[in-house]
Amino acid sequence: MSTSQKFSLELFPPRTPEGAAKLPATLKQLAATGPEFFSVTYGALGSDQNGTYETLMTVVRETGVEAAPHLTCIGSTRMHIAALLNQYRDAGVKRIVALRGDLPATAYSPAAPGEFHFANELVAFIRESHGDHFRIEVAAYPEMHPQADNISADFAHFKRKVEAGADAAITQLFYNADAYFSFRERCVKAGISAAIVPGIMPITGYQNILRFTANCGADLPRWIRLRLEELQDDKPALLDFGTEVVARLCETLIKGGVPSLHFYTINQADPTLRLCSALGIGRR
Ligand code: FAD
């Protein structure tokens, strides 16, 4: 495998003082592999939305690597988003991951007129207000977004996000390379030239991978689920198996010519470092 393979790493704002204290050391280990950029989630997994900016600043301070905030628009106002965009621009940010965000679990009241409902509106707003200053990444769902009416409607909505001005897309996690290749082929046929970067979730536990895949509607192949179930009480063996499965997925994707890989680190260095080492990618 080529060491020149590009990749990026995703973090979330730490939710506990212990998590915050651990972050600089984790960042140093991850930065040493030479990622293209770090991205920092916004409001995901119940995290504090203000934490994104702080984590972003920690990344820049501790590593000097480019950092990209995720920005979600659901339930927000143009004024609030405009203020955040200005804050990021002033801080030197050049890249944004633009998302709708998950609908709140509590009773949701539709946003008032003039506010945002879908990610394509956020992309258009960023382009209107900041021209080409930001590189804009959006989310893509090779196995369909779980709330979509059907896979073709979801694809049509994805196309609208790109037409609104997205430069690239990062996919939801998946364990079936064909889902990615089929999605990419559909993009080519539809004249979409934006880079489609696979989102890679390392496998580090049986219960958490069942939860992650169920939440986002990704297929966990039966043979993987059965092996993980069998190995769930033998952590070292489960980690070996998980690394082997995900490294094989990445190898297939790299051979298929992916522009980059985006690793969901879950704020841990080891799972991503194990994958980089198995793949022979990144600085060592
Ligand atoms: P959209 O592209 O707006 O799509 C949402 C749904 O609406 C889809 O079902 C789509 O088919 C449908 N749709 C889109 N446009 C229209 C339209 N015009 N009319 C009717 N239906 C439409 N969540 C967070 O809260 N914080 C994060 O930091 C975060 N980071 C993420 C990073 C990645 C790489 C990915 C893949 C997901 C991330 N998410 C995050 C989760 C994401 O917010 C959810 O999946 C969310 O439910 C959809 O966001 P989206 O930007 O894909 O929405």
CSV table of C-alpha atoms and ligand atoms in Angstrom, one decimal:
chain,number,residue,atom,x,y,z
A,1,MET,CA,0.0,0.0,0.0
A,2,SER,CA,1.1,3.5,-0.8
A,3,THR,CA,2.3,5.8,2.1
A,4,SER,CA,1.1,8.7,0.0
A,5,GLN,CA,-2.6,7.7,0.5
A,6,LYS,CA,-4.4,10.8,1.8
A,7,PHE,CA,-6.5,10.5,4.9
A,8,SER,CA,-8.3,12.7,7.5
A,9,LEU,CA,-9.3,12.2,11.1
A,10,GLU,CA,-12.6,13.0,12.9
A,11,LEU,CA,-12.8,14.0,16.5
A,12,PHE,CA,-15.6,15.0,18.8
A,13,PRO,CA,-15.4,17.7,21.6
A,14,PRO,CA,-14.6,15.9,24.8
A,15,ARG,CA,-17.6,15.5,27.1
A,16,THR,CA,-15.7,15.1,30.4
A,17,PRO,CA,-12.7,16.8,32.1
A,18,GLU,CA,-10.9,13.5,31.8
A,19,GLY,CA,-11.6,13.4,28.0
A,20,ALA,CA,-10.3,17.0,27.7
A,21,ALA,CA,-7.2,16.2,29.7
A,22,LYS,CA,-6.4,13.2,27.5
A,23,LEU,CA,-7.0,15.0,24.2
A,24,PRO,CA,-3.6,16.8,23.6
A,25,ALA,CA,-1.7,13.5,24.0
A,26,THR,CA,-4.1,11.7,21.6
A,27,LEU,CA,-3.8,14.5,19.1
A,28,LYS,CA,0.0,14.4,19.1
A,29,GLN,CA,-0.1,10.6,18.4
A,30,LEU,CA,-2.7,11.0,15.6
A,31,ALA,CA,-1.0,14.1,14.1
A,32,ALA,CA,2.3,12.2,13.9
A,33,THR,CA,0.7,10.0,11.2
A,34,GLY,CA,0.4,13.0,8.8
A,35,PRO,CA,-3.4,13.5,8.3
A,36,GLU,CA,-4.5,16.0,5.7
A,37,PHE,CA,-6.9,17.6,8.3
A,38,PHE,CA,-8.8,16.9,11.5
A,39,SER,CA,-12.5,17.5,11.6
A,40,VAL,CA,-14.4,18.2,14.8
A,41,THR,CA,-18.1,17.3,15.2
A,42,TYR,CA,-20.7,19.7,16.2
A,43,GLY,CA,-23.5,18.8,18.6
A,44,ALA,CA,-23.2,15.1,17.7
A,45,LEU,CA,-23.7,12.4,20.3
A,46,GLY,CA,-25.1,15.0,22.7
A,47,SER,CA,-21.9,17.0,22.9
A,48,ASP,CA,-21.9,20.7,23.7
A,49,GLN,CA,-22.0,22.7,20.5
A,50,ASN,CA,-19.6,25.4,21.9
A,51,GLY,CA,-17.1,22.6,22.4
A,52,THR,CA,-16.4,22.4,18.7
A,53,TYR,CA,-14.7,25.8,18.6
A,54,GLU,CA,-12.6,25.0,21.7
A,55,THR,CA,-11.6,21.6,20.3
A,56,LEU,CA,-10.8,23.1,17.0
A,57,MET,CA,-8.4,25.6,18.7
A,58,THR,CA,-6.8,22.7,20.7
A,59,VAL,CA,-6.1,20.9,17.4
A,60,VAL,CA,-4.5,23.9,15.8
A,61,ARG,CA,-2.5,24.7,18.9
A,62,GLU,CA,-1.3,21.2,19.7
A,63,THR,CA,-0.7,19.9,16.2
A,64,GLY,CA,-0.5,22.8,13.6
A,65,VAL,CA,-2.6,20.5,11.3
A,66,GLU,CA,-5.6,22.0,9.5
A,67,ALA,CA,-8.8,21.7,11.5
A,68,ALA,CA,-12.4,21.7,10.0
A,69,PRO,CA,-15.5,22.3,12.1
A,70,HIS,CA,-18.7,20.4,11.4
A,71,LEU,CA,-21.6,22.8,11.3
A,72,THR,CA,-25.2,21.7,11.6
A,73,CYS,CA,-28.1,23.9,10.6
A,74,ILE,CA,-31.3,22.2,11.9
A,75,GLY,CA,-33.2,24.4,14.4
A,76,SER,CA,-30.7,27.2,13.8
A,77,THR,CA,-31.1,30.7,12.4
A,78,ARG,CA,-29.3,32.5,9.6
A,79,MET,CA,-28.0,35.0,12.2
A,80,HIS,CA,-26.5,32.3,14.4
A,81,ILE,CA,-24.9,30.4,11.5
A,82,ALA,CA,-23.6,33.7,10.1
A,83,ALA,CA,-21.9,34.5,13.4
A,84,LEU,CA,-20.3,31.1,13.6
A,85,LEU,CA,-19.0,31.3,10.0
A,86,ASN,CA,-17.5,34.7,10.9
A,87,GLN,CA,-15.9,33.3,14.0
A,88,TYR,CA,-14.4,30.4,12.1
A,89,ARG,CA,-13.2,32.6,9.3
A,90,ASP,CA,-11.5,34.9,11.8
A,91,ALA,CA,-9.9,31.9,13.4
A,92,GLY,CA,-8.3,31.0,10.0
A,93,VAL,CA,-10.7,28.1,9.1
A,94,LYS,CA,-10.7,27.2,5.4
A,95,ARG,CA,-12.8,24.0,5.4
A,96,ILE,CA,-16.2,23.2,6.8
A,97,VAL,CA,-18.2,20.0,7.0
A,98,ALA,CA,-21.8,21.2,6.4
A,99,LEU,CA,-24.7,19.1,7.7
A,100,ARG,CA,-28.3,19.3,8.5
A,101,GLY,CA,-27.8,17.6,11.9
A,102,ASP,CA,-29.9,15.0,13.6
A,103,LEU,CA,-33.4,15.9,14.5
A,104,PRO,CA,-33.7,16.5,18.2
A,105,ALA,CA,-35.1,13.4,20.0
A,106,THR,CA,-37.5,15.6,22.0
A,107,ALA,CA,-40.6,17.1,20.3
A,108,TYR,CA,-39.4,18.9,17.3
A,109,SER,CA,-41.1,22.1,16.1
A,110,PRO,CA,-40.4,22.9,12.4
A,111,ALA,CA,-38.0,25.7,12.0
A,112,ALA,CA,-39.6,29.1,11.3
A,113,PRO,CA,-39.5,30.5,7.8
A,114,GLY,CA,-36.1,31.7,6.8
A,115,GLU,CA,-34.3,29.1,8.9
A,116,PHE,CA,-32.8,25.9,7.6
A,117,HIS,CA,-34.4,22.5,7.0
A,118,PHE,CA,-31.8,20.6,4.9
A,119,ALA,CA,-28.1,20.7,4.4
A,120,ASN,CA,-28.3,22.0,0.8
A,121,GLU,CA,-29.7,25.2,2.2
A,122,LEU,CA,-26.7,25.5,4.6
A,123,VAL,CA,-24.3,24.9,1.7
A,124,ALA,CA,-26.0,27.6,-0.4
A,125,PHE,CA,-25.9,30.0,2.6
A,126,ILE,CA,-22.2,29.5,3.1
A,127,ARG,CA,-21.5,30.1,-0.6
A,128,GLU,CA,-23.8,33.2,-0.7
A,129,SER,CA,-22.1,34.7,2.3
A,130,HIS,CA,-18.5,33.7,1.9
A,131,GLY,CA,-18.0,32.8,-1.8
A,132,ASP,CA,-15.2,30.3,-2.3
A,133,HIS,CA,-13.5,31.1,1.0
A,134,PHE,CA,-14.4,27.7,2.6
A,135,ARG,CA,-13.9,24.3,1.1
A,136,ILE,CA,-17.3,22.6,1.8
A,137,GLU,CA,-17.6,18.9,2.6
A,138,VAL,CA,-21.1,17.3,3.0
A,139,ALA,CA,-22.3,13.9,4.1
A,140,ALA,CA,-23.1,11.1,1.7
A,141,TYR,CA,-25.0,7.8,2.4
A,142,PRO,CA,-24.0,4.9,0.2
A,143,GLU,CA,-26.7,2.8,2.0
A,144,MET,CA,-29.2,5.6,2.2
A,145,HIS,CA,-29.9,8.0,4.9
A,146,PRO,CA,-32.3,6.3,7.4
A,147,GLN,CA,-35.0,9.0,7.1
A,148,ALA,CA,-35.1,9.1,3.3
A,149,ASP,CA,-38.2,8.0,1.5
A,150,ASN,CA,-36.2,5.8,-0.9
A,151,ILE,CA,-32.6,5.5,-2.2
A,152,SER,CA,-33.3,7.5,-5.4
A,153,ALA,CA,-34.9,10.4,-3.5
A,154,ASP,CA,-31.9,10.4,-1.1
A,155,PHE,CA,-29.5,10.4,-4.1
A,156,ALA,CA,-31.4,13.3,-5.7
A,157,HIS,CA,-31.2,15.3,-2.4
A,158,PHE,CA,-27.4,14.5,-2.3
A,159,LYS,CA,-27.0,15.9,-5.8
A,160,ARG,CA,-28.8,19.1,-4.7
A,161,LYS,CA,-26.2,19.6,-1.9
A,162,VAL,CA,-23.4,19.2,-4.4
A,163,GLU,CA,-25.1,21.6,-6.9
A,164,ALA,CA,-25.5,24.1,-4.0
A,165,GLY,CA,-21.7,24.3,-3.9
A,166,ALA,CA,-20.2,21.3,-2.0
A,167,ASP,CA,-16.6,20.4,-3.1
A,168,ALA,CA,-16.6,16.9,-1.6
A,169,ALA,CA,-18.5,14.4,0.5
A,170,ILE,CA,-17.6,12.2,3.4
A,171,THR,CA,-19.7,9.0,3.6
A,172,GLN,CA,-21.5,7.5,6.5
A,173,LEU,CA,-19.6,4.4,7.9
A,174,PHE,CA,-20.1,1.2,5.9
A,175,TYR,CA,-18.6,-2.3,5.9
A,176,ASN,CA,-19.5,-3.3,2.4
A,177,ALA,CA,-17.2,-1.8,-0.2
A,178,ASP,CA,-19.7,-2.5,-3.0
A,179,ALA,CA,-22.1,0.0,-1.4
A,180,TYR,CA,-19.5,2.7,-1.8
A,181,PHE,CA,-18.5,1.8,-5.3
A,182,SER,CA,-22.1,1.6,-6.4
A,183,PHE,CA,-22.8,5.1,-4.9
A,184,ARG,CA,-19.7,6.5,-6.6
A,185,GLU,CA,-20.7,5.0,-10.0
A,186,ARG,CA,-24.1,6.6,-9.6
A,187,CYS,CA,-22.4,10.0,-8.9
A,188,VAL,CA,-20.3,9.6,-12.1
A,189,LYS,CA,-23.4,8.8,-14.2
A,190,ALA,CA,-25.2,11.8,-12.7
A,191,GLY,CA,-22.3,14.1,-13.6
A,192,ILE,CA,-21.2,14.7,-10.0
A,193,SER,CA,-17.5,15.3,-9.9
A,194,ALA,CA,-17.2,16.0,-6.2
A,195,ALA,CA,-14.7,13.7,-4.4
A,196,ILE,CA,-16.6,11.0,-2.4
A,197,VAL,CA,-14.4,10.1,0.6
A,198,PRO,CA,-15.3,6.9,2.5
A,199,GLY,CA,-15.9,7.3,6.2
A,200,ILE,CA,-14.1,4.5,8.1
A,201,MET,CA,-15.2,3.4,11.5
A,202,PRO,CA,-12.6,1.1,13.3
A,203,ILE,CA,-14.2,-2.0,15.0
A,204,THR,CA,-13.3,-2.0,18.7
A,205,GLY,CA,-16.3,-3.7,20.3
A,206,TYR,CA,-19.3,-5.9,19.6
A,207,GLN,CA,-22.0,-3.8,21.3
A,208,ASN,CA,-20.8,-0.5,20.1
A,209,ILE,CA,-20.6,-1.6,16.4
A,210,LEU,CA,-24.1,-3.0,16.6
A,211,ARG,CA,-25.3,0.3,18.0
A,212,PHE,CA,-23.4,2.5,15.4
A,213,THR,CA,-24.6,0.4,12.4
A,214,ALA,CA,-28.2,0.2,13.7
A,215,ASN,CA,-28.3,4.0,14.3
A,216,CYS,CA,-27.2,4.9,10.8
A,217,GLY,CA,-28.8,2.0,9.0
A,218,ALA,CA,-25.5,0.6,7.7
A,219,ASP,CA,-25.3,-3.1,6.9
A,220,LEU,CA,-23.0,-5.2,9.2
A,221,PRO,CA,-22.4,-8.3,7.2
A,222,ARG,CA,-23.6,-11.4,9.1
A,223,TRP,CA,-20.2,-13.1,9.1
A,224,ILE,CA,-18.6,-10.1,10.8
A,225,ARG,CA,-21.4,-9.8,13.3
A,226,LEU,CA,-21.2,-13.6,14.2
A,227,ARG,CA,-17.4,-13.5,14.6
A,228,LEU,CA,-17.6,-10.3,16.8
A,229,GLU,CA,-20.3,-11.9,18.9
A,230,GLU,CA,-18.1,-14.9,19.5
A,231,LEU,CA,-15.0,-12.8,20.3
A,232,GLN,CA,-16.8,-10.2,22.5
A,233,ASP,CA,-15.2,-11.4,25.7
A,234,ASP,CA,-11.7,-11.7,24.2
A,235,LYS,CA,-10.7,-8.1,23.6
A,236,PRO,CA,-7.3,-8.7,22.1
A,237,ALA,CA,-8.7,-11.2,19.6
A,238,LEU,CA,-11.7,-8.9,18.8
A,239,LEU,CA,-9.3,-6.0,18.1
A,240,ASP,CA,-7.1,-8.2,15.8
A,241,PHE,CA,-10.2,-9.4,13.9
A,242,GLY,CA,-11.7,-5.9,13.8
A,243,THR,CA,-8.4,-4.4,12.4
A,244,GLU,CA,-8.1,-7.2,9.8
A,245,VAL,CA,-11.7,-6.6,8.6
A,246,VAL,CA,-11.5,-2.9,8.4
A,247,ALA,CA,-7.9,-2.9,6.9
A,248,ARG,CA,-9.2,-5.3,4.2
A,249,LEU,CA,-12.1,-2.9,3.5
A,250,CYS,CA,-9.7,0.0,3.2
A,251,GLU,CA,-7.3,-2.0,0.9
A,252,THR,CA,-10.2,-2.7,-1.4
A,253,LEU,CA,-11.2,1.0,-1.4
A,254,ILE,CA,-7.6,2.2,-2.0
A,255,LYS,CA,-7.3,-0.3,-4.9
A,256,GLY,CA,-10.6,1.1,-6.2
A,257,GLY,CA,-9.0,4.6,-6.3
A,258,VAL,CA,-10.6,6.5,-3.4
A,259,PRO,CA,-9.4,10.1,-3.2
A,260,SER,CA,-8.8,9.8,0.6
A,261,LEU,CA,-10.0,8.0,3.7
A,262,HIS,CA,-11.8,9.7,6.6
A,263,PHE,CA,-11.3,7.8,9.9
A,264,TYR,CA,-13.8,8.2,12.7
A,265,THR,CA,-11.3,8.1,15.6
A,266,ILE,CA,-13.8,8.3,18.5
A,267,ASN,CA,-11.1,10.4,20.2
A,268,GLN,CA,-8.8,7.4,20.5
A,269,ALA,CA,-5.4,7.0,18.9
A,270,ASP,CA,-4.9,3.3,19.0
A,271,PRO,CA,-7.6,2.0,16.7
A,272,THR,CA,-6.6,4.4,13.9
A,273,LEU,CA,-2.9,3.9,14.4
A,274,ARG,CA,-3.4,0.1,14.2
A,275,LEU,CA,-5.2,0.6,10.8
A,276,CYS,CA,-2.6,2.9,9.5
A,277,SER,CA,0.1,0.5,10.4
A,278,ALA,CA,-1.8,-2.5,8.9
A,279,LEU,CA,-2.3,-0.5,5.7
A,280,GLY,CA,1.2,1.0,5.6
A,281,ILE,CA,-0.2,4.5,5.3
A,282,GLY,CA,0.8,7.7,7.1
A,283,ARG,CA,4.1,8.7,8.5
A,284,ARG,CA,5.8,6.2,10.9
B,1,FAD,P1,-29.4,16.3,4.5
B,1,FAD,O1,-28.5,16.1,3.4
B,1,FAD,O2,-30.2,17.5,4.7
B,1,FAD,O3,-30.5,15.0,4.5
B,1,FAD,C1,-31.3,14.7,5.6
B,1,FAD,C2,-32.5,13.9,5.1
B,1,FAD,O4,-33.4,14.7,4.4
B,1,FAD,C3,-32.1,12.7,4.1
B,1,FAD,O5,-33.0,11.7,4.4
B,1,FAD,C4,-32.4,13.4,2.8
B,1,FAD,O6,-32.8,12.4,1.8
B,1,FAD,C5,-33.6,14.3,3.1
B,1,FAD,N1,-33.6,15.5,2.3
B,1,FAD,C6,-32.6,16.3,2.0
B,1,FAD,N2,-32.9,17.4,1.3
B,1,FAD,C7,-34.3,17.3,1.2
B,1,FAD,C8,-35.3,18.1,0.6
B,1,FAD,N3,-35.0,19.3,0.0
B,1,FAD,N4,-36.6,17.7,0.7
B,1,FAD,C9,-36.9,16.6,1.3
B,1,FAD,N5,-36.0,15.7,1.9
B,1,FAD,C10,-34.7,16.1,1.8
B,1,FAD,N6,-24.5,15.1,13.0
B,1,FAD,C11,-24.3,16.0,14.0
B,1,FAD,O7,-25.3,16.4,14.7
B,1,FAD,N7,-23.1,16.6,14.1
B,1,FAD,C12,-22.0,16.3,13.4
B,1,FAD,O8,-20.9,16.8,13.6
B,1,FAD,C13,-22.2,15.3,12.4
B,1,FAD,N8,-21.2,14.9,11.6
B,1,FAD,C14,-21.4,14.0,10.6
B,1,FAD,C15,-20.4,13.7,9.7
B,1,FAD,C16,-20.5,12.8,8.6
B,1,FAD,C17,-19.4,12.5,7.7
B,1,FAD,C18,-21.8,12.1,8.5
B,1,FAD,C19,-22.0,11.1,7.4
B,1,FAD,C20,-22.8,12.4,9.3
B,1,FAD,C21,-22.7,13.4,10.4
B,1,FAD,N9,-23.7,13.7,11.2
B,1,FAD,C22,-23.5,14.7,12.2
B,1,FAD,C23,-25.0,13.1,11.1
B,1,FAD,C24,-26.0,13.9,10.2
B,1,FAD,O9,-26.2,15.2,10.8
B,1,FAD,C25,-27.3,13.1,10.1
B,1,FAD,O10,-27.1,12.0,9.4
B,1,FAD,C26,-28.5,13.9,9.7
B,1,FAD,O11,-29.6,13.2,10.0
B,1,FAD,C27,-28.5,14.3,8.2
B,1,FAD,O12,-27.6,15.3,7.9
B,1,FAD,P2,-27.3,15.6,6.3
B,1,FAD,O13,-26.4,16.8,6.3
B,1,FAD,O14,-26.9,14.4,5.6
B,1,FAD,O15,-28.8,16.0,5.9
